[in-house]
Short mmCIF file of C-alpha atoms and ligand atoms in Angstrom, two decimals:
data_model
loop_
_atom_site.label_atom_id
_atom_site.label_comp_id
_atom_site.label_asym_id
_atom_site.label_seq_id
_atom_site.Cartn_x
_atom_site.Cartn_y
_atom_site.Cartn_z
CA MET A 1 133.81 94.20 117.69
CA THR A 2 134.74 94.33 113.98
CA SER A 3 132.68 96.46 111.73
CA GLN A 4 131.74 93.42 109.71
CA ARG A 5 130.34 91.79 112.76
CA THR A 6 128.28 94.76 114.08
CA ARG A 7 126.89 94.97 110.57
CA GLU A 8 125.74 91.55 110.48
CA ARG A 9 124.30 92.02 114.03
CA LEU A 10 122.19 94.89 112.54
CA LEU A 11 120.89 92.63 109.83
CA GLY A 12 119.89 90.08 112.43
CA ARG A 13 118.04 92.76 114.49
CA LEU A 14 116.13 94.00 111.26
CA MET A 15 114.96 90.17 110.61
CA ASP A 16 113.97 90.03 114.25
CA GLN A 17 111.89 92.95 113.89
CA GLY A 18 109.85 91.45 110.96
CA ILE A 19 111.96 92.63 107.89
CA ARG A 20 111.57 89.78 105.30
CA ASN A 21 112.20 91.31 101.74
CA MET A 22 115.60 89.78 100.79
CA GLN A 23 116.31 92.56 98.24
CA VAL A 24 115.93 95.19 101.06
CA LEU A 25 118.01 93.22 103.41
CA ASP A 26 120.75 92.91 100.82
CA VAL A 27 120.85 96.52 100.12
CA ILE A 28 120.99 97.41 103.76
CA ARG A 29 123.86 94.91 104.13
CA SER A 30 125.72 96.40 101.39
CA THR A 31 125.12 100.17 101.74
CA PRO A 32 127.80 101.46 104.41
CA ARG A 33 125.95 103.81 106.80
CA HIS A 34 129.12 105.02 108.45
CA ILE A 35 130.07 107.25 105.45
CA PHE A 36 126.92 109.22 106.17
CA LEU A 37 128.05 110.35 109.57
CA ASP A 38 130.46 112.48 111.33
CA GLU A 39 133.75 110.78 112.19
CA ALA A 40 132.98 111.27 115.90
CA LEU A 41 129.70 109.30 115.61
CA SER A 42 130.72 106.71 112.79
CA HIS A 43 131.62 103.93 115.54
CA ARG A 44 127.78 103.99 116.20
CA ALA A 45 126.73 103.76 112.54
CA TYR A 46 125.56 100.01 112.63
CA GLU A 47 123.45 100.56 115.93
CA ASP A 48 119.73 100.48 115.07
CA VAL A 49 119.29 104.06 116.22
CA ALA A 50 118.70 107.54 114.54
CA LEU A 51 121.65 109.75 115.07
CA PRO A 52 122.43 113.51 114.77
CA ILE A 53 123.75 114.81 111.29
CA GLY A 54 123.60 118.71 112.43
CA HIS A 55 121.16 121.35 111.65
CA ASN A 56 118.87 119.68 114.21
CA GLN A 57 118.25 116.79 111.94
CA THR A 58 118.98 113.10 112.09
CA ILE A 59 120.05 110.07 109.95
CA SER A 60 116.94 107.73 110.17
CA GLN A 61 117.09 104.39 112.31
CA PRO A 62 117.94 101.50 109.91
CA TYR A 63 114.93 99.60 110.96
CA ILE A 64 112.67 102.59 109.93
CA VAL A 65 114.58 102.83 106.50
CA ALA A 66 114.04 98.97 105.98
CA ARG A 67 110.39 99.20 107.04
CA MET A 68 109.69 102.06 104.65
CA THR A 69 111.75 100.64 101.79
CA GLU A 70 110.08 97.16 102.21
CA ALA A 71 106.61 98.68 102.20
CA ILE A 72 107.35 100.62 99.05
CA VAL A 73 109.23 97.90 97.12
CA SER A 74 106.88 95.04 97.84
CA SER A 75 103.80 97.03 97.03
CA GLY A 76 104.32 97.90 93.38
CA SER A 77 106.49 99.78 90.89
CA THR A 78 109.41 101.76 91.85
CA GLU A 79 110.37 103.07 88.48
CA ARG A 80 109.95 106.78 89.47
CA VAL A 81 110.44 107.57 93.10
CA LEU A 82 110.21 110.91 95.01
CA GLU A 83 111.82 111.27 98.40
CA VAL A 84 111.14 114.25 100.55
CA GLY A 85 113.80 115.02 103.05
CA SER A 86 117.17 113.79 101.65
CA GLY A 87 119.07 114.70 104.78
CA CYS A 88 122.58 113.40 104.26
CA GLY A 89 121.18 110.70 101.83
CA TYR A 90 121.01 107.42 103.60
CA GLN A 91 117.48 106.50 102.65
CA THR A 92 118.30 107.86 99.31
CA ALA A 93 121.11 105.50 98.77
CA VAL A 94 119.05 102.70 99.77
CA ILE A 95 115.96 103.28 97.53
CA ALA A 96 118.17 104.34 94.72
CA ARG A 97 119.35 100.72 94.54
CA LEU A 98 115.85 99.48 94.19
CA ALA A 99 114.43 102.03 91.88
CA GLY A 100 114.61 103.03 88.36
CA LYS A 101 115.07 106.84 89.04
CA VAL A 102 114.90 108.70 92.34
CA TYR A 103 114.31 112.36 92.77
CA SER A 104 115.10 113.77 96.13
CA VAL A 105 114.37 117.16 97.76
CA GLU A 106 115.83 118.82 100.93
CA ARG A 107 115.25 122.16 102.44
CA ILE A 108 118.83 122.51 104.16
CA LYS A 109 121.36 123.40 101.47
CA PRO A 110 124.44 121.99 103.44
CA LEU A 111 122.81 118.80 104.17
CA LEU A 112 121.64 118.39 100.41
CA ASP A 113 125.43 118.96 99.65
CA ARG A 114 126.36 116.38 101.81
CA ALA A 115 123.80 113.89 100.30
CA ARG A 116 125.29 114.84 96.94
CA ALA A 117 128.87 114.05 97.86
CA ASN A 118 127.70 110.63 99.72
CA LEU A 119 125.88 109.49 96.81
CA ARG A 120 128.86 110.27 94.55
CA THR A 121 131.18 108.26 97.01
CA LEU A 122 129.02 105.13 96.57
CA GLY A 123 128.83 105.70 92.81
CA ILE A 124 124.98 106.17 92.85
CA ARG A 125 123.86 107.83 89.66
CA ASN A 126 120.18 107.46 89.41
CA VAL A 127 119.32 110.22 91.79
CA ASP A 128 118.35 113.86 90.90
CA LEU A 129 118.57 116.27 94.01
CA ARG A 130 116.97 119.61 94.44
CA HIS A 131 117.10 122.22 97.25
CA SER A 132 113.41 123.02 97.78
CA ASP A 133 110.34 122.89 100.07
CA GLY A 134 109.41 119.30 99.61
CA THR A 135 105.75 119.64 100.95
CA LEU A 136 105.23 120.84 97.31
CA GLY A 137 106.60 117.55 95.76
CA TRP A 138 108.46 118.00 92.51
CA PRO A 139 105.51 118.42 90.19
CA GLU A 140 107.66 118.76 86.95
CA LYS A 141 109.08 115.27 87.53
CA GLY A 142 105.78 113.62 88.65
CA PRO A 143 103.66 111.45 88.48
CA PHE A 144 105.58 109.18 90.71
CA ASP A 145 105.12 105.40 91.44
CA ALA A 146 106.00 106.02 94.92
CA ILE A 147 106.80 108.74 97.38
CA MET A 148 108.70 108.37 100.58
CA THR A 149 108.60 111.38 103.09
CA THR A 150 111.15 111.16 105.79
CA ALA A 151 109.77 114.10 107.89
CA ALA A 152 106.57 114.42 109.50
CA PRO A 153 103.56 116.72 108.58
CA GLN A 154 100.44 117.45 111.01
CA VAL A 155 98.40 116.47 107.80
CA ILE A 156 99.29 114.78 104.68
CA PRO A 157 100.11 117.71 101.82
CA GLU A 158 97.70 117.40 99.13
CA GLU A 159 100.37 118.23 96.59
CA LEU A 160 102.05 114.85 97.28
CA LEU A 161 98.81 112.92 96.80
CA GLN A 162 98.05 114.64 93.62
CA GLN A 163 101.67 113.64 92.29
CA LEU A 164 101.21 109.91 92.79
CA ALA A 165 100.62 108.00 89.70
CA ASP A 166 97.47 105.67 89.42
CA GLY A 167 98.50 102.73 91.86
CA GLY A 168 101.18 104.88 93.28
CA ARG A 169 102.07 104.69 97.08
CA LEU A 170 102.89 107.46 99.60
CA ILE A 171 104.66 106.50 102.73
CA ILE A 172 104.76 109.24 105.32
CA PRO A 173 104.88 109.72 109.10
CA VAL A 174 102.00 111.86 110.16
CA GLY A 175 101.53 113.80 113.47
CA GLY A 176 103.27 115.97 115.91
CA ASP A 177 106.03 115.66 118.73
CA GLU A 178 103.57 113.58 120.99
CA HIS A 179 102.25 111.08 118.48
CA GLN A 180 103.14 110.05 114.94
CA GLU A 181 101.77 107.35 112.73
CA LEU A 182 103.70 105.95 109.65
CA LYS A 183 101.01 105.72 107.00
CA LEU A 184 100.92 103.99 103.67
CA VAL A 185 98.54 105.68 101.10
CA THR A 186 97.64 104.03 97.96
CA ARG A 187 96.17 105.81 94.90
CA ASP A 188 93.36 104.06 93.03
CA GLY A 189 92.19 106.24 90.25
CA ASN A 190 90.74 109.26 92.30
CA GLU A 191 90.67 107.38 95.64
CA PHE A 192 93.24 107.06 98.28
CA HIS A 193 93.43 104.11 100.63
CA GLU A 194 95.32 104.59 103.73
CA GLN A 195 96.81 102.17 106.12
CA THR A 196 98.75 102.63 109.40
CA LEU A 197 102.06 100.62 109.68
CA ASP A 198 103.71 101.77 112.86
CA LEU A 199 104.14 104.25 115.74
CA VAL A 200 107.19 106.47 114.73
CA ARG A 201 109.13 109.60 115.65
CA PHE A 202 110.38 111.86 112.89
CA VAL A 203 111.72 115.34 112.68
CA PRO A 204 108.95 117.78 111.45
CA LEU A 205 108.13 118.62 107.78
CA LEU A 206 108.50 122.26 107.65
CA ARG A 207 106.42 124.15 105.13
CA GLY A 208 107.83 127.31 103.51
CA GLN A 209 111.14 128.85 103.33
CA VAL A 210 114.28 126.87 102.59
CA GLN A 211 117.38 127.31 104.55
CA HIS A 212 120.85 128.35 102.94
N1 SAH B 1 116.04 110.53 104.67
C1 SAH B 1 117.01 110.94 105.83
C2 SAH B 1 116.22 111.50 106.82
C3 SAH B 1 116.57 112.87 107.23
S1 SAH B 1 115.75 113.61 108.58
C4 SAH B 1 117.79 109.55 105.99
O1 SAH B 1 117.92 108.62 105.44
O2 SAH B 1 118.52 109.66 107.12
C5 SAH B 1 114.62 114.50 107.65
C6 SAH B 1 114.93 115.60 106.67
O3 SAH B 1 113.70 116.25 106.09
C7 SAH B 1 115.72 116.67 107.25
O4 SAH B 1 117.03 116.81 106.73
C8 SAH B 1 115.05 117.90 107.07
O5 SAH B 1 115.80 119.24 106.87
C9 SAH B 1 114.03 117.69 105.92
N2 SAH B 1 112.87 118.39 105.63
C10 SAH B 1 112.19 118.91 106.67
N3 SAH B 1 110.92 119.53 106.12
C11 SAH B 1 111.28 119.62 104.71
C12 SAH B 1 110.62 120.21 103.52
N4 SAH B 1 109.52 120.89 103.73
N5 SAH B 1 111.23 119.98 102.30
C13 SAH B 1 112.28 119.21 102.11
N6 SAH B 1 112.97 118.59 103.10
C14 SAH B 1 112.55 118.89 104.40
#
């Protein structure tokens, strides 16, 4: 099957699963996912599955990227966005096309370097990347209109909540290996309203030391 047809089939699948936002669907359609994968796996790039990217990490499943992006884009401003867990940069590339400026942090240096190279290949310039522990957010660049966390903590880090602007939203998987829920938290002054969107499975959000 040609790459174009597998890509269209993926779009159909996302729509069947309830993704409705046309901007989000258009960005997924026009963002090549195969460039984020090793050559040996690139033939599977348009399957709706998470795939390994080395260092025990994965590239997120397209449905989850679409779901998280849609939840953020359709709930308010995306002028300043923080992503925690750049991986090799796929979600970063997708949200960058729908945001003013994206800040993204990753704790594994070789993955961050790959994310940087991939974003350059795609000509995406509105992203700042940093090698650091994302459980601390990126306080110097906040507050953020939206924060997307693509790895799961057991409990939502207080630092991330505090870096939300008023009206800002945090989307984050929460829980352990057995059970994780994708949460959307909205800040209203000093109140935080929480909604559960989906059951999900992400790699753990590790607190502390970064990896070189
Ligand atoms: N956003 C990626 C998903 C990568 S998997 C995509 O679109 O495919 C999640 C990433 O979170 C991994 O690369 C992992 O190294 C990173 N991560 C885990 N804990 C972290 C932390 N405390 N700070 C920053 N990144 C972290």
